[in-house]
Amino acid sequence: MGDTVTGKKKGYFGQYGGQYVPDKVKKALNQVSDFYERFKDDAQFRTELEYYLKDYSGRPTPLYYAKSLSDYLGGAKIYLKREDLNHLGAHKLNNVLGQILLAKRMGKTRIIAETGAGQHGTATAAAAAKFGMRCEIYMGAKDIERQKLNVFRMNLLGAKVNSVSEGTATLKEAVDAALADFAENLDDTFYVVGSAVGPDPYPTMVKDFQSVISKELKQQVLDQGNRLPDAVVACVGGGSNAIGAFAHFLDDKGVRLIGAEAAGKGVDTPENAATLTNGSVGVAHGMKSYFLQDDQGKLKPAYSISAGLDYPGVGPEHSLLKDVKRAEYYAITDQEALDAFTLLSKKEGIIPALESSHAVAQAIKMAPQMESDQIIIVNLSGRGDKDVEDVGKILNFKI
Ligand SMILES: *Cc1c(COP(=O)(O)O)cnc(C)c1O
C-alpha cells in the first residue's frame, strides 16, 4: 500500500518519524511494535476488526455525489466520503478499534489515551467500555474547562479523566503525561494514540487502521464511474484522516492528494495551525517532523476555530509527502471554513465538522477551476453537530 515513497527504513518516512523517547518508553513501544507486526496480517485479527468496523461503527461509509453543491459551484464533480456517518460521528473509531483489538491480543486490561478537544478520548472510552477494559484519559486542565460536555461523555462511558495542569495545560502536556504513564505501567496498559503522530510504530499503525477509508473509497469511485478521481482532499490536524484517505492512492500519480490545514486567523498572524505551510523541521512528541516552533525548538501554541486541527505538529509521513511533492498542503482560514460549513449545510443538508469544513473549503476553491468531467473527493471526516452551538454564537444566530 503506497510504499514507493514511504517506509524504506522501519519507523521512518525519509528523515521523518523515528522514536525520540527515553529508553523506558522505547521498551513499551517495542512491545507494541512486536505485537503489531505479529497481528497486522493475521486473518483472524483482520476478520475481528472488520466485524466491529461493520456492525459497531457502521462501515462501509457511503461515497456520496454532492450534486447540488457541484452544480452551484460549476466545474468538477464533488463527492463526499461520509466518515461523518461512523458511530460517534467521525473517523476516529477506525483507529481506536484497531488499537484496542491489538491491546486485547496483548492481554492488556487497561487503556490510556490523550485527548485535546475530547473527540479521541470519547472514541477510546466508548471502545474500552465495549470491550470491558479500564480506561483513563489524559486531558489538559484548560481543555477540560473548555470541553465539559465531552468530559461528561467520557465519564458516562466509564472512563476516568485525569486533569493535567503542567505548562500550557493542553494537548501537549496530556501527551507527555500519557507517555509517562505508559512507561510506568507496561504490564497491564496500552496507550491508544489518536492520530498518525508520535513515535514509531504509531504513525504506521494509525495509517494502517485509517486506510480502510481509501480502500473503500477507491472501489466505490471505480464502481461509480470506472475511473480514478482527479483529487482527494482531506483536512490535516495530526493527519490521520488524511493519510487514511490518501493511502491507497499514493502510487496513482494522476490523483492529486491535497491536505487542508488550519490557517486560523491567517498564516501571517500568530494565530494559526498551518504546520506544513509555516513550520520547520524539529523533534517533539517522540517524532521528527514539521512543527510550529521558535528558534530554540520550543513548540508555539497553535490556534484554529476547530479544536481537532489545533495542533502545532503533523504526522511524519505528511512531512515527507510535502518534501517529495507527492501531496500538496494548503491553509484554510477560520472564515473560509465557516463559509464552507454554512454552504454544505444549505446545499446538501449535511452539517460538516468544522475540521472537515476546511477540506470542503479547499474543494470549493478548486472545483470552479476544473472541468465538469473531473472528480474531487472530499473526505468528510466528521459531522458538525458538536460545532453547531459555537458556530451559532459566532454567526450571532438569534432565535
Ligand atoms: C480529530 C479530528 C480531525 C483531525 O485529526 P486528524 O488526525 O488530522 O484526522 C479531523 N476531523 C475530525 C472530525 C476530527 O474529529
CSV table of C-alpha atoms and ligand atoms in Angstrom, one decimal:
chain,number,residue,atom,x,y,z
A,1,MET,CA,0.0,0.0,0.0
A,2,GLY,CA,1.8,3.0,-1.3
A,3,ASP,CA,5.3,2.0,-0.2
A,4,THR,CA,7.0,3.6,-3.1
A,5,VAL,CA,7.7,6.8,-1.3
A,6,THR,CA,7.4,5.7,2.2
A,7,GLY,CA,8.6,3.1,4.7
A,8,LYS,CA,12.1,2.4,3.3
A,9,LYS,CA,13.6,2.3,6.8
A,10,LYS,CA,11.4,0.8,9.5
A,11,GLY,CA,9.7,3.6,11.5
A,12,TYR,CA,11.0,6.3,9.2
A,13,PHE,CA,9.4,8.3,6.4
A,14,GLY,CA,12.5,9.7,4.7
A,15,GLN,CA,14.2,11.6,7.5
A,16,TYR,CA,11.0,11.9,9.5
A,17,GLY,CA,9.4,9.7,12.2
A,18,GLY,CA,11.6,7.6,14.4
A,19,GLN,CA,11.4,7.0,18.2
A,20,TYR,CA,12.7,10.1,20.0
A,21,VAL,CA,11.8,8.9,23.5
A,22,PRO,CA,13.6,7.8,26.7
A,23,ASP,CA,14.7,4.2,26.9
A,24,LYS,CA,11.9,3.3,29.3
A,25,VAL,CA,9.3,4.4,26.8
A,26,LYS,CA,11.1,2.6,24.0
A,27,LYS,CA,10.6,-0.7,25.8
A,28,ALA,CA,6.9,-0.1,25.9
A,29,LEU,CA,6.8,1.0,22.2
A,30,ASN,CA,8.8,-2.0,21.1
A,31,GLN,CA,6.3,-4.3,22.8
A,32,VAL,CA,3.5,-2.7,20.8
A,33,SER,CA,5.6,-2.9,17.7
A,34,ASP,CA,6.3,-6.6,18.1
A,35,PHE,CA,2.6,-7.4,18.5
A,36,TYR,CA,1.6,-5.1,15.7
A,37,GLU,CA,4.0,-6.9,13.4
A,38,ARG,CA,2.7,-10.3,14.5
A,39,PHE,CA,-1.0,-9.5,14.1
A,40,LYS,CA,-1.2,-6.9,11.3
A,41,ASP,CA,-1.6,-9.6,8.6
A,42,ASP,CA,-3.3,-12.2,10.9
A,43,ALA,CA,-6.5,-13.3,9.2
A,44,GLN,CA,-8.4,-13.7,12.5
A,45,PHE,CA,-7.3,-10.3,13.7
A,46,ARG,CA,-8.5,-8.7,10.5
A,47,THR,CA,-11.8,-10.5,10.5
A,48,GLU,CA,-12.5,-9.4,14.0
A,49,LEU,CA,-11.6,-5.8,13.2
A,50,GLU,CA,-13.8,-5.9,10.0
A,51,TYR,CA,-16.7,-7.2,12.1
A,52,TYR,CA,-16.6,-4.3,14.6
A,53,LEU,CA,-16.0,-1.7,11.8
A,54,LYS,CA,-19.1,-3.0,10.1
A,55,ASP,CA,-21.5,-3.9,12.9
A,56,TYR,CA,-20.4,-1.5,15.6
A,57,SER,CA,-19.2,1.5,13.6
A,58,GLY,CA,-21.5,1.1,10.6
A,59,ARG,CA,-18.9,0.7,7.8
A,60,PRO,CA,-18.6,0.9,4.8
A,61,THR,CA,-19.4,4.6,4.8
A,62,PRO,CA,-21.0,5.8,1.6
A,63,LEU,CA,-19.4,7.8,-1.2
A,64,TYR,CA,-21.9,10.4,-2.0
A,65,TYR,CA,-22.1,12.7,-5.1
A,66,ALA,CA,-22.8,16.2,-3.8
A,67,LYS,CA,-24.7,17.2,-6.9
A,68,SER,CA,-26.4,20.4,-5.6
A,69,LEU,CA,-23.1,21.7,-4.3
A,70,SER,CA,-21.3,20.8,-7.6
A,71,ASP,CA,-24.0,22.3,-9.8
A,72,TYR,CA,-23.9,25.5,-7.7
A,73,LEU,CA,-20.1,25.9,-7.9
A,74,GLY,CA,-19.8,24.8,-11.6
A,75,GLY,CA,-16.8,22.7,-12.7
A,76,ALA,CA,-15.6,19.5,-11.2
A,77,LYS,CA,-18.0,17.0,-9.6
A,78,ILE,CA,-17.6,16.9,-5.8
A,79,TYR,CA,-18.0,13.6,-4.0
A,80,LEU,CA,-18.1,13.2,-0.2
A,81,LYS,CA,-16.6,10.2,1.6
A,82,ARG,CA,-19.1,10.1,4.5
A,83,GLU,CA,-16.8,9.4,7.6
A,84,ASP,CA,-19.3,11.5,9.5
A,85,LEU,CA,-21.7,8.6,9.4
A,86,ASN,CA,-19.4,6.4,11.6
A,87,HIS,CA,-20.5,5.6,15.2
A,88,LEU,CA,-19.6,8.7,17.3
A,89,GLY,CA,-19.7,10.9,14.2
A,90,ALA,CA,-16.1,10.8,12.9
A,91,HIS,CA,-13.3,8.7,11.5
A,92,LYS,CA,-11.6,8.3,14.9
A,93,LEU,CA,-13.2,5.0,15.8
A,94,ASN,CA,-11.5,3.3,12.8
A,95,ASN,CA,-8.2,3.6,14.5
A,96,VAL,CA,-9.4,3.1,18.1
A,97,LEU,CA,-11.0,-0.2,17.3
A,98,GLY,CA,-7.7,-1.4,15.6
A,99,GLN,CA,-5.6,-0.4,18.6
A,100,ILE,CA,-8.0,-1.8,21.2
A,101,LEU,CA,-8.3,-5.1,19.5
A,102,LEU,CA,-4.5,-5.3,19.4
A,103,ALA,CA,-4.4,-4.4,23.1
A,104,LYS,CA,-6.8,-7.3,23.8
A,105,ARG,CA,-4.5,-9.7,21.8
A,106,MET,CA,-1.6,-8.4,24.0
A,107,GLY,CA,-3.5,-9.3,27.1
A,108,LYS,CA,-3.8,-5.7,28.3
A,109,THR,CA,-6.6,-4.7,30.6
A,110,ARG,CA,-6.1,-1.0,31.0
A,111,ILE,CA,-6.4,1.6,28.2
A,112,ILE,CA,-5.0,5.1,28.3
A,113,ALA,CA,-5.2,7.9,25.8
A,114,GLU,CA,-4.5,11.6,25.4
A,115,THR,CA,-7.2,14.0,24.2
A,116,GLY,CA,-7.4,17.6,23.2
A,117,ALA,CA,-11.0,18.6,22.4
A,118,GLY,CA,-12.2,15.2,23.7
A,119,GLN,CA,-13.1,13.5,20.4
A,120,HIS,CA,-10.4,10.9,20.6
A,121,GLY,CA,-10.9,10.5,24.3
A,122,THR,CA,-14.6,9.8,23.7
A,123,ALA,CA,-14.0,7.2,21.0
A,124,THR,CA,-11.4,5.5,23.2
A,125,ALA,CA,-13.7,5.5,26.2
A,126,ALA,CA,-16.6,4.0,24.1
A,127,ALA,CA,-14.4,1.2,22.7
A,128,ALA,CA,-12.9,0.5,26.1
A,129,ALA,CA,-16.4,0.3,27.6
A,130,LYS,CA,-17.5,-2.1,24.8
A,131,PHE,CA,-14.5,-4.4,25.5
A,132,GLY,CA,-14.7,-4.2,29.3
A,133,MET,CA,-11.3,-2.5,29.8
A,134,ARG,CA,-10.4,0.1,32.4
A,135,CYS,CA,-9.9,3.4,30.7
A,136,GLU,CA,-8.1,6.6,31.8
A,137,ILE,CA,-7.9,9.7,29.6
A,138,TYR,CA,-5.3,12.4,30.0
A,139,MET,CA,-6.6,15.9,29.2
A,140,GLY,CA,-5.2,19.4,29.8
A,141,ALA,CA,-6.9,21.3,32.6
A,142,LYS,CA,-7.6,24.1,30.2
A,143,ASP,CA,-9.2,21.7,27.7
A,144,ILE,CA,-11.3,20.2,30.5
A,145,GLU,CA,-12.7,23.6,31.3
A,146,ARG,CA,-13.4,24.3,27.6
A,147,GLN,CA,-14.9,20.9,26.7
A,148,LYS,CA,-17.1,20.0,29.7
A,149,LEU,CA,-19.7,18.1,27.6
A,150,ASN,CA,-17.0,15.7,26.3
A,151,VAL,CA,-15.7,15.2,29.8
A,152,PHE,CA,-19.1,14.2,30.9
A,153,ARG,CA,-19.4,11.8,27.9
A,154,MET,CA,-16.2,10.1,28.8
A,155,ASN,CA,-17.3,9.7,32.4
A,156,LEU,CA,-20.6,8.3,31.2
A,157,LEU,CA,-18.7,5.8,29.2
A,158,GLY,CA,-16.9,4.7,32.3
A,159,ALA,CA,-13.5,6.4,31.8
A,160,LYS,CA,-11.6,8.4,34.3
A,161,VAL,CA,-10.4,11.8,33.1
A,162,ASN,CA,-7.1,12.8,34.5
A,163,SER,CA,-6.5,16.6,34.5
A,164,VAL,CA,-3.0,17.7,33.5
A,165,SER,CA,-2.1,21.2,34.8
A,166,GLU,CA,1.6,21.5,33.8
A,167,GLY,CA,2.7,24.0,31.3
A,168,THR,CA,0.0,25.2,28.9
A,169,ALA,CA,-2.4,22.6,30.4
A,170,THR,CA,-3.4,21.5,26.9
A,171,LEU,CA,-2.8,18.6,24.5
A,172,LYS,CA,1.0,18.8,24.5
A,173,GLU,CA,1.2,18.1,28.3
A,174,ALA,CA,-1.5,15.5,28.0
A,175,VAL,CA,0.6,13.6,25.5
A,176,ASP,CA,3.7,13.8,27.9
A,177,ALA,CA,1.6,12.5,30.8
A,178,ALA,CA,0.2,9.6,28.8
A,179,LEU,CA,3.7,8.6,27.6
A,180,ALA,CA,4.9,8.7,31.2
A,181,ASP,CA,2.0,6.5,32.4
A,182,PHE,CA,2.7,4.1,29.6
A,183,ALA,CA,6.3,3.7,30.5
A,184,GLU,CA,5.4,3.1,34.2
A,185,ASN,CA,2.6,0.6,33.6
A,186,LEU,CA,3.8,-1.5,30.8
A,187,ASP,CA,2.5,-4.8,32.3
A,188,ASP,CA,-1.2,-4.1,32.0
A,189,THR,CA,-1.5,-0.9,30.0
A,190,PHE,CA,-1.9,0.0,26.3
A,191,TYR,CA,-1.6,3.6,25.0
A,192,VAL,CA,-4.1,4.3,22.2
A,193,VAL,CA,-2.7,7.3,20.3
A,194,GLY,CA,-5.3,9.4,18.5
A,195,SER,CA,-3.6,10.5,15.2
A,196,ALA,CA,-0.9,9.4,12.8
A,197,VAL,CA,1.7,11.1,15.1
A,198,GLY,CA,4.1,10.2,17.9
A,199,PRO,CA,7.0,7.7,18.0
A,200,ASP,CA,7.2,4.5,15.8
A,201,PRO,CA,5.1,2.3,15.5
A,202,TYR,CA,2.1,4.7,15.9
A,203,PRO,CA,2.3,6.7,12.6
A,204,THR,CA,2.5,3.4,10.6
A,205,MET,CA,-0.2,1.6,12.7
A,206,VAL,CA,-2.7,4.5,12.7
A,207,LYS,CA,-2.2,4.9,8.9
A,208,ASP,CA,-2.9,1.2,8.5
A,209,PHE,CA,-6.2,1.3,10.5
A,210,GLN,CA,-7.3,4.6,8.9
A,211,SER,CA,-6.5,3.3,5.4
A,212,VAL,CA,-9.9,1.5,5.4
A,213,ILE,CA,-11.1,4.9,4.2
A,214,SER,CA,-9.2,4.9,0.9
A,215,LYS,CA,-9.6,1.1,0.4
A,216,GLU,CA,-13.4,1.5,0.3
A,217,LEU,CA,-13.2,4.8,-1.5
A,218,LYS,CA,-11.1,3.6,-4.4
A,219,GLN,CA,-13.5,0.7,-5.0
A,220,GLN,CA,-16.5,3.0,-4.7
A,221,VAL,CA,-15.3,5.6,-7.1
A,222,LEU,CA,-14.3,3.0,-9.6
A,223,ASP,CA,-17.7,1.3,-9.3
A,224,GLN,CA,-19.5,4.6,-9.9
A,225,GLY,CA,-17.5,5.9,-12.9
A,226,ASN,CA,-14.9,3.4,-13.7
A,227,ARG,CA,-12.1,6.0,-13.3
A,228,LEU,CA,-9.9,7.3,-10.6
A,229,PRO,CA,-10.6,10.7,-9.1
A,230,ASP,CA,-8.6,13.8,-10.1
A,231,ALA,CA,-8.1,14.9,-6.5
A,232,VAL,CA,-8.6,13.6,-2.9
A,233,VAL,CA,-8.9,16.4,-0.3
A,234,ALA,CA,-8.8,15.9,3.4
A,235,CYS,CA,-8.2,18.2,6.4
A,236,VAL,CA,-5.0,17.8,8.4
A,237,GLY,CA,-4.6,18.1,12.2
A,238,GLY,CA,-2.2,15.3,13.1
A,239,GLY,CA,-3.0,13.9,9.7
A,240,SER,CA,-4.8,10.6,10.4
A,241,ASN,CA,-8.0,11.0,8.3
A,242,ALA,CA,-5.8,12.5,5.5
A,243,ILE,CA,-3.3,9.7,5.4
A,244,GLY,CA,-6.1,7.2,5.6
A,245,ALA,CA,-7.8,8.9,2.6
A,246,PHE,CA,-4.5,9.1,0.7
A,247,ALA,CA,-3.0,5.6,1.4
A,248,HIS,CA,-4.4,3.6,-1.5
A,249,PHE,CA,-3.8,6.4,-4.0
A,250,LEU,CA,-0.1,7.1,-3.2
A,251,ASP,CA,1.0,5.1,-6.2
A,252,ASP,CA,-1.6,6.6,-8.6
A,253,LYS,CA,0.4,9.6,-9.7
A,254,GLY,CA,-2.6,11.1,-11.6
A,255,VAL,CA,-4.5,11.6,-8.4
A,256,ARG,CA,-3.7,14.8,-6.7
A,257,LEU,CA,-3.5,14.4,-2.9
A,258,ILE,CA,-4.4,17.6,-1.1
A,259,GLY,CA,-4.3,18.4,2.6
A,260,ALA,CA,-6.1,21.3,4.1
A,261,GLU,CA,-4.6,22.7,7.3
A,262,ALA,CA,-5.9,25.4,9.5
A,263,ALA,CA,-4.8,29.0,8.7
A,264,GLY,CA,-6.8,30.2,11.7
A,265,LYS,CA,-6.9,34.0,11.6
A,266,GLY,CA,-4.3,33.9,8.8
A,267,VAL,CA,-0.9,32.4,8.1
A,268,ASP,CA,0.7,35.8,8.6
A,269,THR,CA,-0.8,36.1,12.1
A,270,PRO,CA,0.4,34.3,15.2
A,271,GLU,CA,-3.0,32.5,15.4
A,272,ASN,CA,-2.8,29.6,13.1
A,273,ALA,CA,-2.1,25.8,13.0
A,274,ALA,CA,-0.6,25.7,9.5
A,275,THR,CA,2.3,23.4,10.4
A,276,LEU,CA,3.3,22.4,6.9
A,277,THR,CA,2.9,26.0,5.5
A,278,ASN,CA,4.7,27.8,8.3
A,279,GLY,CA,6.6,25.2,10.3
A,280,SER,CA,10.2,24.0,10.4
A,281,VAL,CA,11.7,20.6,11.0
A,282,GLY,CA,12.2,19.6,14.6
A,283,VAL,CA,11.6,16.9,17.2
A,284,ALA,CA,8.7,16.7,19.7
A,285,HIS,CA,6.2,14.2,20.9
A,286,GLY,CA,8.6,11.4,20.1
A,287,MET,CA,9.0,12.1,16.4
A,288,LYS,CA,10.9,14.1,13.9
A,289,SER,CA,8.5,16.2,11.7
A,290,TYR,CA,7.4,19.7,10.9
A,291,PHE,CA,6.4,21.8,13.9
A,292,LEU,CA,5.4,25.3,14.7
A,293,GLN,CA,8.3,26.2,16.9
A,294,ASP,CA,10.5,29.1,18.0
A,295,ASP,CA,14.3,29.3,17.2
A,296,GLN,CA,15.1,27.1,20.3
A,297,GLY,CA,12.7,24.4,19.2
A,298,LYS,CA,10.1,25.2,21.7
A,299,LEU,CA,6.6,24.5,20.4
A,300,LYS,CA,4.4,27.5,19.7
A,301,PRO,CA,0.8,27.4,20.7
A,302,ALA,CA,-1.4,26.5,17.7
A,303,TYR,CA,-4.8,28.1,17.0
A,304,SER,CA,-7.8,27.1,14.9
A,305,ILE,CA,-11.5,27.6,15.1
A,306,SER,CA,-11.7,23.8,15.0
A,307,ALA,CA,-10.3,22.1,18.1
A,308,GLY,CA,-9.3,19.0,16.1
A,309,LEU,CA,-6.9,20.9,13.9
A,310,ASP,CA,-5.4,22.9,16.7
A,311,TYR,CA,-2.1,21.0,16.9
A,312,PRO,CA,1.4,22.5,16.4
A,313,GLY,CA,2.8,19.4,14.7
A,314,VAL,CA,1.9,16.9,11.9
A,315,GLY,CA,2.4,13.2,11.3
A,316,PRO,CA,5.8,12.4,9.9
A,317,GLU,CA,4.6,10.9,6.6
A,318,HIS,CA,2.9,14.1,5.7
A,319,SER,CA,6.2,15.9,6.2
A,320,LEU,CA,7.8,13.5,3.6
A,321,LEU,CA,4.9,13.7,1.2
A,322,LYS,CA,5.2,17.5,1.3
A,323,ASP,CA,9.0,17.4,0.7
A,324,VAL,CA,8.8,14.9,-2.2
A,325,LYS,CA,5.8,16.9,-3.5
A,326,ARG,CA,3.5,13.8,-3.7
A,327,ALA,CA,0.9,15.7,-1.7
A,328,GLU,CA,0.1,19.4,-1.6
A,329,TYR,CA,-0.9,21.3,1.5
A,330,TYR,CA,-2.9,24.5,1.6
A,331,ALA,CA,-4.1,26.6,4.5
A,332,ILE,CA,-7.7,27.5,5.0
A,333,THR,CA,-8.8,30.3,7.3
A,334,ASP,CA,-11.4,30.2,10.0
A,335,GLN,CA,-13.7,32.4,7.8
A,336,GLU,CA,-13.3,30.1,4.8
A,337,ALA,CA,-14.1,27.1,6.9
A,338,LEU,CA,-17.2,28.8,8.4
A,339,ASP,CA,-18.4,29.7,4.9
A,340,ALA,CA,-18.0,26.1,3.8
A,341,PHE,CA,-19.8,24.9,6.9
A,342,THR,CA,-22.7,27.0,6.0
A,343,LEU,CA,-22.7,26.3,2.3
A,344,LEU,CA,-22.6,22.5,2.6
A,345,SER,CA,-25.4,22.7,5.1
A,346,LYS,CA,-27.5,24.8,2.8
A,347,LYS,CA,-26.8,22.9,-0.4
A,348,GLU,CA,-26.7,19.3,0.7
A,349,GLY,CA,-28.4,19.2,4.1
A,350,ILE,CA,-25.2,17.9,5.6
A,351,ILE,CA,-23.6,19.8,8.5
A,352,PRO,CA,-19.9,19.1,8.4
A,353,ALA,CA,-17.5,19.2,11.4
A,354,LEU,CA,-15.5,22.4,11.5
A,355,GLU,CA,-12.4,20.3,10.9
A,356,SER,CA,-13.9,18.8,7.8
A,357,SER,CA,-15.2,22.2,6.7
A,358,HIS,CA,-11.5,23.0,5.9
A,359,ALA,CA,-11.4,20.2,3.3
A,360,VAL,CA,-14.8,21.3,1.9
A,361,ALA,CA,-13.5,24.9,1.6
A,362,GLN,CA,-10.5,23.7,-0.3
A,363,ALA,CA,-12.7,21.8,-2.7
A,364,ILE,CA,-14.9,24.9,-3.1
A,365,LYS,CA,-11.8,26.8,-4.3
A,366,MET,CA,-10.8,24.1,-6.7
A,367,ALA,CA,-14.0,22.9,-8.3
A,368,PRO,CA,-14.7,26.0,-10.5
A,369,GLN,CA,-11.2,25.9,-11.9
A,370,MET,CA,-11.8,22.3,-13.2
A,371,GLU,CA,-13.8,20.6,-15.9
A,372,SER,CA,-17.2,19.1,-15.5
A,373,ASP,CA,-15.9,15.5,-16.2
A,374,GLN,CA,-13.3,15.8,-13.4
A,375,ILE,CA,-13.8,14.4,-9.9
A,376,ILE,CA,-12.8,15.8,-6.5
A,377,ILE,CA,-13.3,13.6,-3.4
A,378,VAL,CA,-13.6,15.3,-0.1
A,379,ASN,CA,-13.0,13.1,3.0
A,380,LEU,CA,-15.8,14.4,5.3
A,381,SER,CA,-14.0,13.4,8.5
A,382,GLY,CA,-16.8,14.2,10.9
A,383,ARG,CA,-20.3,15.6,11.5
A,384,GLY,CA,-20.8,19.1,12.7
A,385,ASP,CA,-23.4,18.7,15.5
A,386,LYS,CA,-20.7,19.2,18.1
A,387,ASP,CA,-19.9,22.6,16.5
A,388,VAL,CA,-23.4,24.0,15.9
A,389,GLU,CA,-23.6,25.9,19.2
A,390,ASP,CA,-20.2,27.6,18.7
A,391,VAL,CA,-20.9,28.5,15.1
A,392,GLY,CA,-24.3,29.8,16.1
A,393,LYS,CA,-22.6,32.2,18.6
A,394,ILE,CA,-20.0,33.3,16.0
A,395,LEU,CA,-22.7,34.0,13.4
A,396,ASN,CA,-24.8,35.8,16.0
A,397,PHE,CA,-27.7,33.5,15.4
A,398,LYS,CA,-30.8,34.7,17.2
A,399,ILE,CA,-34.0,32.6,17.7
B,1,LIG,C1,-9.8,14.7,15.3
B,1,LIG,C2,-10.4,15.2,14.1
B,1,LIG,C3,-9.7,15.6,13.0
B,1,LIG,C4,-8.2,15.8,13.0
B,1,LIG,O1,-7.4,14.7,13.2
B,1,LIG,P1,-6.6,14.0,12.0
B,1,LIG,O2,-5.7,13.1,12.8
B,1,LIG,O3,-5.8,15.1,11.3
B,1,LIG,O4,-7.5,13.3,11.1
B,1,LIG,C5,-10.4,15.9,11.8
B,1,LIG,N1,-11.7,15.8,11.7
B,1,LIG,C6,-12.5,15.4,12.8
B,1,LIG,C7,-13.9,15.3,12.6
B,1,LIG,C8,-11.9,15.0,14.0
B,1,LIG,O5,-12.6,14.6,15.0
